[in-house]
CSV table of C-alpha atoms in Angstrom, one decimal:
chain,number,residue,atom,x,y,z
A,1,UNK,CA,10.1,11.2,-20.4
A,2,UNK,CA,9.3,13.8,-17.5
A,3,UNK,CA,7.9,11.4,-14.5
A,4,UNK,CA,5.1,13.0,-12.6
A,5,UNK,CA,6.9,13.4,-9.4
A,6,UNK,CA,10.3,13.9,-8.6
A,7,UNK,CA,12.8,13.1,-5.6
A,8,UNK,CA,12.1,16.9,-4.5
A,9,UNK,CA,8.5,15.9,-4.3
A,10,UNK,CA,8.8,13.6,-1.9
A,11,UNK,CA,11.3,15.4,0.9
A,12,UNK,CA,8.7,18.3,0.6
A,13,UNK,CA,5.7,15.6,1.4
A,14,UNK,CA,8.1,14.2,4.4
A,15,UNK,CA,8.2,18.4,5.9
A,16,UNK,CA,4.2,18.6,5.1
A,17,UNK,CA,3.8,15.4,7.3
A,18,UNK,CA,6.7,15.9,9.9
A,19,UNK,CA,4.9,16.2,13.5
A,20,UNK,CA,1.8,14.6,11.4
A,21,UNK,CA,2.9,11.0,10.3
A,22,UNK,CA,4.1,8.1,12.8
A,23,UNK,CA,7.8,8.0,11.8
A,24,UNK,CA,6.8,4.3,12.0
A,25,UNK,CA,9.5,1.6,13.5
A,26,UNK,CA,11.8,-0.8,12.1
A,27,UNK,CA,12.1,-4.0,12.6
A,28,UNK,CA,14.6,-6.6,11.9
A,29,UNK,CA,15.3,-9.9,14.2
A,30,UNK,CA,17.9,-13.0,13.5
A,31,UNK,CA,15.0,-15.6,12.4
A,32,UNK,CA,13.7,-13.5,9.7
A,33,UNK,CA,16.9,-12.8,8.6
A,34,UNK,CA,18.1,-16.9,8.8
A,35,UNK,CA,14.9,-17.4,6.9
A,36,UNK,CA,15.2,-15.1,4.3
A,37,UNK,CA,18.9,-15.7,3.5
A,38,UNK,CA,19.8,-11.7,3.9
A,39,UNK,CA,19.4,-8.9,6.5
A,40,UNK,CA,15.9,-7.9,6.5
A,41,UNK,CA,14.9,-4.5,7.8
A,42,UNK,CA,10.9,-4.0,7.9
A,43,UNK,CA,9.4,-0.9,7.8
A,44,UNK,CA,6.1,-1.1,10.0
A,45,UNK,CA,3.4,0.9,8.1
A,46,UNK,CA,1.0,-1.4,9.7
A,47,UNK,CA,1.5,1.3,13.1
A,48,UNK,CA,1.1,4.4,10.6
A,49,UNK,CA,-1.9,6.3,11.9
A,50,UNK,CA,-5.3,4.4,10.8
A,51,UNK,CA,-3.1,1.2,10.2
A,52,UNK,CA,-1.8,1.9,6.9
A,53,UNK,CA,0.6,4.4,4.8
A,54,UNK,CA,-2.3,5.4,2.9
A,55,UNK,CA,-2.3,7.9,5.3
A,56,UNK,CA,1.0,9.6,4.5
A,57,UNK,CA,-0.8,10.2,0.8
A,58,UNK,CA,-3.9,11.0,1.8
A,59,UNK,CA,-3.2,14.0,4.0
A,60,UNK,CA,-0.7,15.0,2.1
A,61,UNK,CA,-2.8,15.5,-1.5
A,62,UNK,CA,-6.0,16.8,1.5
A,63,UNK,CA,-3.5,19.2,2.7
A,64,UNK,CA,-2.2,20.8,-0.3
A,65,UNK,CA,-5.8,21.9,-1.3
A,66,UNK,CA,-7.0,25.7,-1.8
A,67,UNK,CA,-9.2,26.4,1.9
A,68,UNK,CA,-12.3,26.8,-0.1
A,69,UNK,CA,-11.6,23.4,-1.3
A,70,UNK,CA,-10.9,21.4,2.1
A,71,UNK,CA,-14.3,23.0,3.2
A,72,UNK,CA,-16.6,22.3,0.6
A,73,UNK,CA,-15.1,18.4,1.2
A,74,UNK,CA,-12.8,15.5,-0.2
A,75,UNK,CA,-14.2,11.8,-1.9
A,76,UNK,CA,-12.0,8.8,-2.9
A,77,UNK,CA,-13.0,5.5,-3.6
A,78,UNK,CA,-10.9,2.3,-1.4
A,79,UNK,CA,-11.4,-1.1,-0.6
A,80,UNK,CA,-11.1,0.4,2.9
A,81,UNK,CA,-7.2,1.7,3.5
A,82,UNK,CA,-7.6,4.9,1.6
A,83,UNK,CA,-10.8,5.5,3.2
A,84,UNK,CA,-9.9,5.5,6.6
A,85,UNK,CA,-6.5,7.4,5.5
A,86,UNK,CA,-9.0,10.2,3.8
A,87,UNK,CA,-11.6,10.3,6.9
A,88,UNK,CA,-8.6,10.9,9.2
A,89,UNK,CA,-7.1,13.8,6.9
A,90,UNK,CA,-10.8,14.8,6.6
A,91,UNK,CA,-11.1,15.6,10.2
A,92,UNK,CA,-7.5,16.5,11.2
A,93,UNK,CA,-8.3,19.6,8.0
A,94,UNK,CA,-12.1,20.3,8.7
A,95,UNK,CA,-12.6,18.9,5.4
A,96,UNK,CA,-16.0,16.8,5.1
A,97,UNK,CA,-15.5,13.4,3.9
A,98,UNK,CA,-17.1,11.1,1.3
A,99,UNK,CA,-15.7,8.0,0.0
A,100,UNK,CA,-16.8,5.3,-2.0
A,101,UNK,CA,-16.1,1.7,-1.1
A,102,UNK,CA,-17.1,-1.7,-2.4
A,103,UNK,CA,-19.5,-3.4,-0.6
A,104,UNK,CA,-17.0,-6.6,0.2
A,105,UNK,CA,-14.4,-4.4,1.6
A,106,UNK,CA,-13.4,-5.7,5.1
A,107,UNK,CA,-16.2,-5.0,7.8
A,108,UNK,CA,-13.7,-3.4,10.2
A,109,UNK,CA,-11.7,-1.0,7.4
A,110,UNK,CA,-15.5,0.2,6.7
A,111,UNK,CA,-16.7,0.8,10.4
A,112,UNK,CA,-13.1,2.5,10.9
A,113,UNK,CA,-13.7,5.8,8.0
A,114,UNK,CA,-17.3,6.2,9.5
A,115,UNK,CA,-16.0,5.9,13.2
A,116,UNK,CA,-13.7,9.3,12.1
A,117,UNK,CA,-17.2,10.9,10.1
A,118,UNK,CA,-16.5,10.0,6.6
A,119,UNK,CA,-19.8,9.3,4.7
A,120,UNK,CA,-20.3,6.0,2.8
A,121,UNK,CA,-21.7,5.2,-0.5
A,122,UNK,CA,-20.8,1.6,-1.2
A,123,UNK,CA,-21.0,-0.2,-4.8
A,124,UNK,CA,-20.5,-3.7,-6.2
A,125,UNK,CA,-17.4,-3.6,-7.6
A,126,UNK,CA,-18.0,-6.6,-10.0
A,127,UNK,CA,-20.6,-4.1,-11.9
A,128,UNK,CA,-20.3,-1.3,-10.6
A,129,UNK,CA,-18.3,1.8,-11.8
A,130,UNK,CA,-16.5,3.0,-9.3
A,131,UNK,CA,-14.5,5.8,-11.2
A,132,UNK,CA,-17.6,7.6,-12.8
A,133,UNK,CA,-19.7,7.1,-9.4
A,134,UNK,CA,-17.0,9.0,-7.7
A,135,UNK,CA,-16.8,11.3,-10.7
A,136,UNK,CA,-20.5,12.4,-10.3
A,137,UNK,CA,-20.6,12.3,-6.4
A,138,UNK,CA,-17.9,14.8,-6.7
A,139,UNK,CA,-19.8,17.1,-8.9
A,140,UNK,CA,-22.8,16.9,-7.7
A,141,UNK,CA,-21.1,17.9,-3.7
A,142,UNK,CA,-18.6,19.6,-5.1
A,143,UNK,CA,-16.0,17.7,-3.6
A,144,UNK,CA,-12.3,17.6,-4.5
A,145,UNK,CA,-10.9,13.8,-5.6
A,146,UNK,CA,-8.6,12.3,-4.2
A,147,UNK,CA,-7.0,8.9,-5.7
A,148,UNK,CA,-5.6,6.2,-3.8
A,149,UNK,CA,-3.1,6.3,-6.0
A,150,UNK,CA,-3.3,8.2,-9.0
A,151,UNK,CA,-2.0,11.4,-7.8
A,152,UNK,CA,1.4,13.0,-7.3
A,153,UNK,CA,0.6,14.3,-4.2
A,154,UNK,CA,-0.4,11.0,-2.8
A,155,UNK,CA,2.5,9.2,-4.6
A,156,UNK,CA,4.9,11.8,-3.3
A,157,UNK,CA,3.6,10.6,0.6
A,158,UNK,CA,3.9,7.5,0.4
A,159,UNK,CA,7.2,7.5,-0.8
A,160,UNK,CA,8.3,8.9,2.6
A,161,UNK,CA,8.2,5.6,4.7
A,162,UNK,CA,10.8,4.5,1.9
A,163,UNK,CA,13.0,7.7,2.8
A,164,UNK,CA,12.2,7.3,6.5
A,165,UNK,CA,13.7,3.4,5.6
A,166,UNK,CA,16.6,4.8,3.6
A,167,UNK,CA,17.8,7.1,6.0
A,168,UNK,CA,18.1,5.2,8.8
A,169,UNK,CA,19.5,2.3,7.3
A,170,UNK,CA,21.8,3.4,3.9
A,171,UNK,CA,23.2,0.2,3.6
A,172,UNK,CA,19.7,-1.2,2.2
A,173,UNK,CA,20.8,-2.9,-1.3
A,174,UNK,CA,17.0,-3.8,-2.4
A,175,UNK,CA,13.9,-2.5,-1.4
A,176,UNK,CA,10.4,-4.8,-1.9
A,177,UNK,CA,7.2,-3.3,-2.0
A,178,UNK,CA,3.5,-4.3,-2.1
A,179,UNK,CA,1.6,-2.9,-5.5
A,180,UNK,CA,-2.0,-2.5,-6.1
A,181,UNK,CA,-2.9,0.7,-7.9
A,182,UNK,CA,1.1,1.6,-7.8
A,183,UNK,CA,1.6,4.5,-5.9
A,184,UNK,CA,3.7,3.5,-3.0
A,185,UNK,CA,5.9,1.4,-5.5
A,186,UNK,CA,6.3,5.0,-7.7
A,187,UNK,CA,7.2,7.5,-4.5
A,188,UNK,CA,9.4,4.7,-3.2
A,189,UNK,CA,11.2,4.1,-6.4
A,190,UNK,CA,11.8,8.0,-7.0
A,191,UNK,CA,13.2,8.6,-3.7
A,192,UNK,CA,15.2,5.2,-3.7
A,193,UNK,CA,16.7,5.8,-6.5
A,194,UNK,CA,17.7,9.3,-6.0
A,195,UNK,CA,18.9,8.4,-2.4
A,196,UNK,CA,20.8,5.1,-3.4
A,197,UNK,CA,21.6,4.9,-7.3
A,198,UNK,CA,22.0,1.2,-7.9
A,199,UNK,CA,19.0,0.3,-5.5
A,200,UNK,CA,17.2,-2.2,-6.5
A,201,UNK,CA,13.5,-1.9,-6.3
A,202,UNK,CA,10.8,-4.6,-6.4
A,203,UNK,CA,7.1,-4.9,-6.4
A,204,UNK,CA,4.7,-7.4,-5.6
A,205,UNK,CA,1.7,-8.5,-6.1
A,206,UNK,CA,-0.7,-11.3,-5.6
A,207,UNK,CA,-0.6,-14.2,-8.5
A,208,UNK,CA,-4.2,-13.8,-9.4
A,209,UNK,CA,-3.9,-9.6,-9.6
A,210,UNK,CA,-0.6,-9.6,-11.4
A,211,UNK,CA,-1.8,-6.8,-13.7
A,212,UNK,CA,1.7,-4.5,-13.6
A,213,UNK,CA,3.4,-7.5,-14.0
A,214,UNK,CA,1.5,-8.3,-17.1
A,215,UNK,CA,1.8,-4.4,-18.0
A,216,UNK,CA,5.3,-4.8,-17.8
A,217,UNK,CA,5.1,-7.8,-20.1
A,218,UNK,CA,3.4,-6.2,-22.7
A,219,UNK,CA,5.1,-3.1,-22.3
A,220,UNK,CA,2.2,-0.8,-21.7
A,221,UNK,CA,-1.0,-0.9,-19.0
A,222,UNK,CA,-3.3,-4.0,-19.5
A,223,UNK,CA,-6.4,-4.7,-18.1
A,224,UNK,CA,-7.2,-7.9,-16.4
A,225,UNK,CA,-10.2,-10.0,-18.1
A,226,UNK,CA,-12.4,-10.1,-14.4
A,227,UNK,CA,-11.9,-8.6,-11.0
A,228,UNK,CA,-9.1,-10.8,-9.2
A,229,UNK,CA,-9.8,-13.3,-6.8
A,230,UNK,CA,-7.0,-12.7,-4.1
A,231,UNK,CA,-6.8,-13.2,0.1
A,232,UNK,CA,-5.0,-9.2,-0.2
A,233,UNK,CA,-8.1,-7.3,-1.3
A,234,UNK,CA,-6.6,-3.9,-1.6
A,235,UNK,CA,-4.0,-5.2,-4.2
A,236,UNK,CA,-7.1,-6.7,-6.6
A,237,UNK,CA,-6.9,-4.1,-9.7
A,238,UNK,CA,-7.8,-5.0,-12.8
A,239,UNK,CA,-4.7,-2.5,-14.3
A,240,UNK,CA,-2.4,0.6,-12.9
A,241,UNK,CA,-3.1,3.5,-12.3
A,242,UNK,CA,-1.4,5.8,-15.2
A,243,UNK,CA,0.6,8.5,-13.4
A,244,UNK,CA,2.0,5.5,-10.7
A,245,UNK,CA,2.3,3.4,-14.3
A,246,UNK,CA,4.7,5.8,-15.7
A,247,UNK,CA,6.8,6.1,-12.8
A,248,UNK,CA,7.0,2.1,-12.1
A,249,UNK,CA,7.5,0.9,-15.7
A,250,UNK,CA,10.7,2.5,-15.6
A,251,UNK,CA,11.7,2.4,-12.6
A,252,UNK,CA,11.3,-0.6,-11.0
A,253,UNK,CA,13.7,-3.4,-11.7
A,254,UNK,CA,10.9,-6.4,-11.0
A,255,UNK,CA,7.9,-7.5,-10.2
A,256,UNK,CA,7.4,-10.6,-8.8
A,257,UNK,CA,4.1,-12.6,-7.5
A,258,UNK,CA,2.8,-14.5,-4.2
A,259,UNK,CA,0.2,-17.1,-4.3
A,260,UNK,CA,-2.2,-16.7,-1.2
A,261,UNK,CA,-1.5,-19.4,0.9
A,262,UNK,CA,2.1,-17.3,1.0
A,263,UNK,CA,0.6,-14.3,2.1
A,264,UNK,CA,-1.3,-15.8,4.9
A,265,UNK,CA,1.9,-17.5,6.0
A,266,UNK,CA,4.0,-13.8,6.3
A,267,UNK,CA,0.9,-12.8,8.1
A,268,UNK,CA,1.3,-15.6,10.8
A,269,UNK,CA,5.3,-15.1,10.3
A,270,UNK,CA,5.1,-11.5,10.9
A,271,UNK,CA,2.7,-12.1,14.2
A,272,UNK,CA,5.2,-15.5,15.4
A,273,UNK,CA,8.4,-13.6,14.6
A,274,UNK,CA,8.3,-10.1,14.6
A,275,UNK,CA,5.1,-9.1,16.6
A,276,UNK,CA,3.8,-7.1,13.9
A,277,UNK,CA,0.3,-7.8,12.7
A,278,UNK,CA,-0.1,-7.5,8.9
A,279,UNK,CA,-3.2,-7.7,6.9
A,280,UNK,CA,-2.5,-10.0,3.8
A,281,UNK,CA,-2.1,-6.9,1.7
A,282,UNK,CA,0.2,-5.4,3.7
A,283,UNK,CA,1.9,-8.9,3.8
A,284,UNK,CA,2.8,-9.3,0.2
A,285,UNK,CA,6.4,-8.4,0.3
A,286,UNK,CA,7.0,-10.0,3.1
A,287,UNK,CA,5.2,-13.3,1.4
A,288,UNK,CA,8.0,-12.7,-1.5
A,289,UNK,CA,10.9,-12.2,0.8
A,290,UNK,CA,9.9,-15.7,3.0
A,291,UNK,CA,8.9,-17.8,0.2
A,292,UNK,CA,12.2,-16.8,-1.6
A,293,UNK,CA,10.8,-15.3,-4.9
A,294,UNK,CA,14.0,-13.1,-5.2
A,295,UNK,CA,17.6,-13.7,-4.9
A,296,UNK,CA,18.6,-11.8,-1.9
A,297,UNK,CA,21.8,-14.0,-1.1
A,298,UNK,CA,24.0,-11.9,0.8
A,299,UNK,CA,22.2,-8.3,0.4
A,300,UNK,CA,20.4,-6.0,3.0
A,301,UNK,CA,16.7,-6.2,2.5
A,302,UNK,CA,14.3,-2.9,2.9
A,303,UNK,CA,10.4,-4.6,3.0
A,304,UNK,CA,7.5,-2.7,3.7
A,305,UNK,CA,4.8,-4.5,5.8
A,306,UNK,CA,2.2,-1.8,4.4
A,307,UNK,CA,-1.1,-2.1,6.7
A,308,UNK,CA,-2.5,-3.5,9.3
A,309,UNK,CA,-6.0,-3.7,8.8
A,310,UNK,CA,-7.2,-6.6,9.5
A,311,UNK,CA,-9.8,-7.7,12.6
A,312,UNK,CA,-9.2,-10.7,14.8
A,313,UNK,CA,-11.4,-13.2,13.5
A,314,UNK,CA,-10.2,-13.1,9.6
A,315,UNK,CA,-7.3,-13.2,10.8
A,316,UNK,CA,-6.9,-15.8,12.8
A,317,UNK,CA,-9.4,-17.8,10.1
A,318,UNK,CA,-6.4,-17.1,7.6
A,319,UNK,CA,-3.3,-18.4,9.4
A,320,UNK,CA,-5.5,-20.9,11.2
A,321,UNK,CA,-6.5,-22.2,7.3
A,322,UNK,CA,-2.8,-21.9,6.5
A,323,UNK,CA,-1.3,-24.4,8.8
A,324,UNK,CA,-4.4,-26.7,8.8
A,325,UNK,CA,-4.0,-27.0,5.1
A,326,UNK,CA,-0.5,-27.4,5.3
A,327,UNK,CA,0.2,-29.4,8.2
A,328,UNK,CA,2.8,-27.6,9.4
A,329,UNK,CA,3.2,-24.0,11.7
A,330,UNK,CA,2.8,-21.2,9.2
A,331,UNK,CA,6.1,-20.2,10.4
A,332,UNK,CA,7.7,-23.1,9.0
């Protein structure tokens, strides 16, 4: 089967964003790695430009476009990563911006794409649907898609902060990645495998939006009976996206799940411990790697802490409900 991106895809995505990207830091301290069992080696997305690596996609796939196409303008539709990723690429290229977001998507990822002049037209993503709104928004504008995920271009981005990782630390025996629509797990599997044959690759996801892991299961795409319930709201799909899917159900070699009350203890693990402020999306492999859903004995440990958006009151409401419910520091 001919996967729709290739290892060559990627290194030419990591020259289109050289000089554009934040070569984002790694992080890796003794308590995490006590914790975890293994050397742990996080790559920070959560300092990539707008607080994600949907940025690395977005620009990219914005980028690539014909001029007449950047100037009549781009739309996507987000819970609020990918939108502030596509305003940004939007005004770096002159390229007007439209995206469509749900209208529970976090107050401060929403202000953030109209702070950098992207339009909004927001849905209810228990009804609505979002895929044929953006479809006819596009047509009516004439604006150019571009998916959070299902795109090569995009995939092909996002698989640079896992090359960025790679290359700086070779000895990395297993990489963990978040997975929502699929796309960073796809360019990071290509590119991981290609750099480090015998890499092991995981995704995760949260336990009540498992829908790759239940795709994996069935052994093709699924689709979830309702819209998850989950903490990590850019991770709640209902199934993959198809070009990611073909990629990641070959490719990667597990997928594993977090409850929430895990995520929201990485989140106050990654602020105690490694000064890194995660949203609980962005958290998810990290959730995986603390609460020991892998067997990492041993190995060297590539996780990606994916995003960072995530204002100061949910986020202290989420660890603050963590260790209240608990009893104990979230750290702990």
């Amino acid at each position: 089967m001919t996967l729709p991106i290739t290892p060559d895809d990627v290194v030419e995505a990591s020259r289109a964003l050289r000089g554009i990207a934040v070569r984002t830091p790694h992080i890796s301290v003794p308590a995490l790695n006590e914790a975890a069992g293994a050397t742990v080696i996080v790559k920070a997305e959560n300092m990539q430009r707008t607080g994600s690596f949907k940025f690395r996609g977005a620009y990219h796939h914005a980028a690539s476009l014909p001029d007449d196409a950047r100037q009549r303008g781009i739309i996507g539709a987000s819970s609020g990563n990918h939108a502030q990723a596509l305003a940004l690429a939007g005004r770096l290229l002159d390229a007007p911006t439209m995206v469509v977001i749900p209208s529970d998507a976090p107050r401060a990822k929403v202000e953030g794409a109209v702070a950098l002049g992207a339009d909004i037209v927001v849905y209810d993503r228990r009804f609505g649907d979002r895929d044929g709104l953006v479809a006819d928004l596009a047509e009516q504008h004439g604006l150019t898609i571009i998916p959070s995920a299902n795109s090569p271009l995009v995939m092909a981005g996002a698989g640079t902060a896992a090359m960025e990782l790679i290359a700086d630390h070779p000895e990395i025996t297993t990489l963990v990645v978040p997975v929502g629509g699929g796309g960073l797990a796809a360019g990071t599997a290509v590119i991981a495998k290609d750099l480090r044959p015998g890499i092991r690759v995981v995704g995760v996801e949260p336990r009540s939006a498992a829908d790759t892991l239940a795709s994996l299961r069935a052994g093709h795409r699924v689709s979830l009976a309702e819209v998850p319930s989950t903490v990590a709201d850019g991770l709640g799909h209902t199934t993959p996206s198809e070009l990611p899917w073909q990629v990641n159900s070959l490719l990667l070699d597990d997928v594993v799940t977090v409850a929430d009350h895990d995520i929201t203890a990485a989140m106050g693990y990654a602020f105690q411990h490694l000064k890194c402020v995660a949203e609980p999306s962005g958290a998810v492999a990290l959730a995986a790697v603390l609460a020991h859903r892998l067997d990492l004995a041993g190995q060297t440990v590539g996780v990606v802490v994916s995003g960072g958006g995530v204002d100061l009151r949910m986020f202290h409401d989420l660890t603050s409900s963590f260790r209240t419910r608990n009893g104990t520091p979230a750290h702990a």
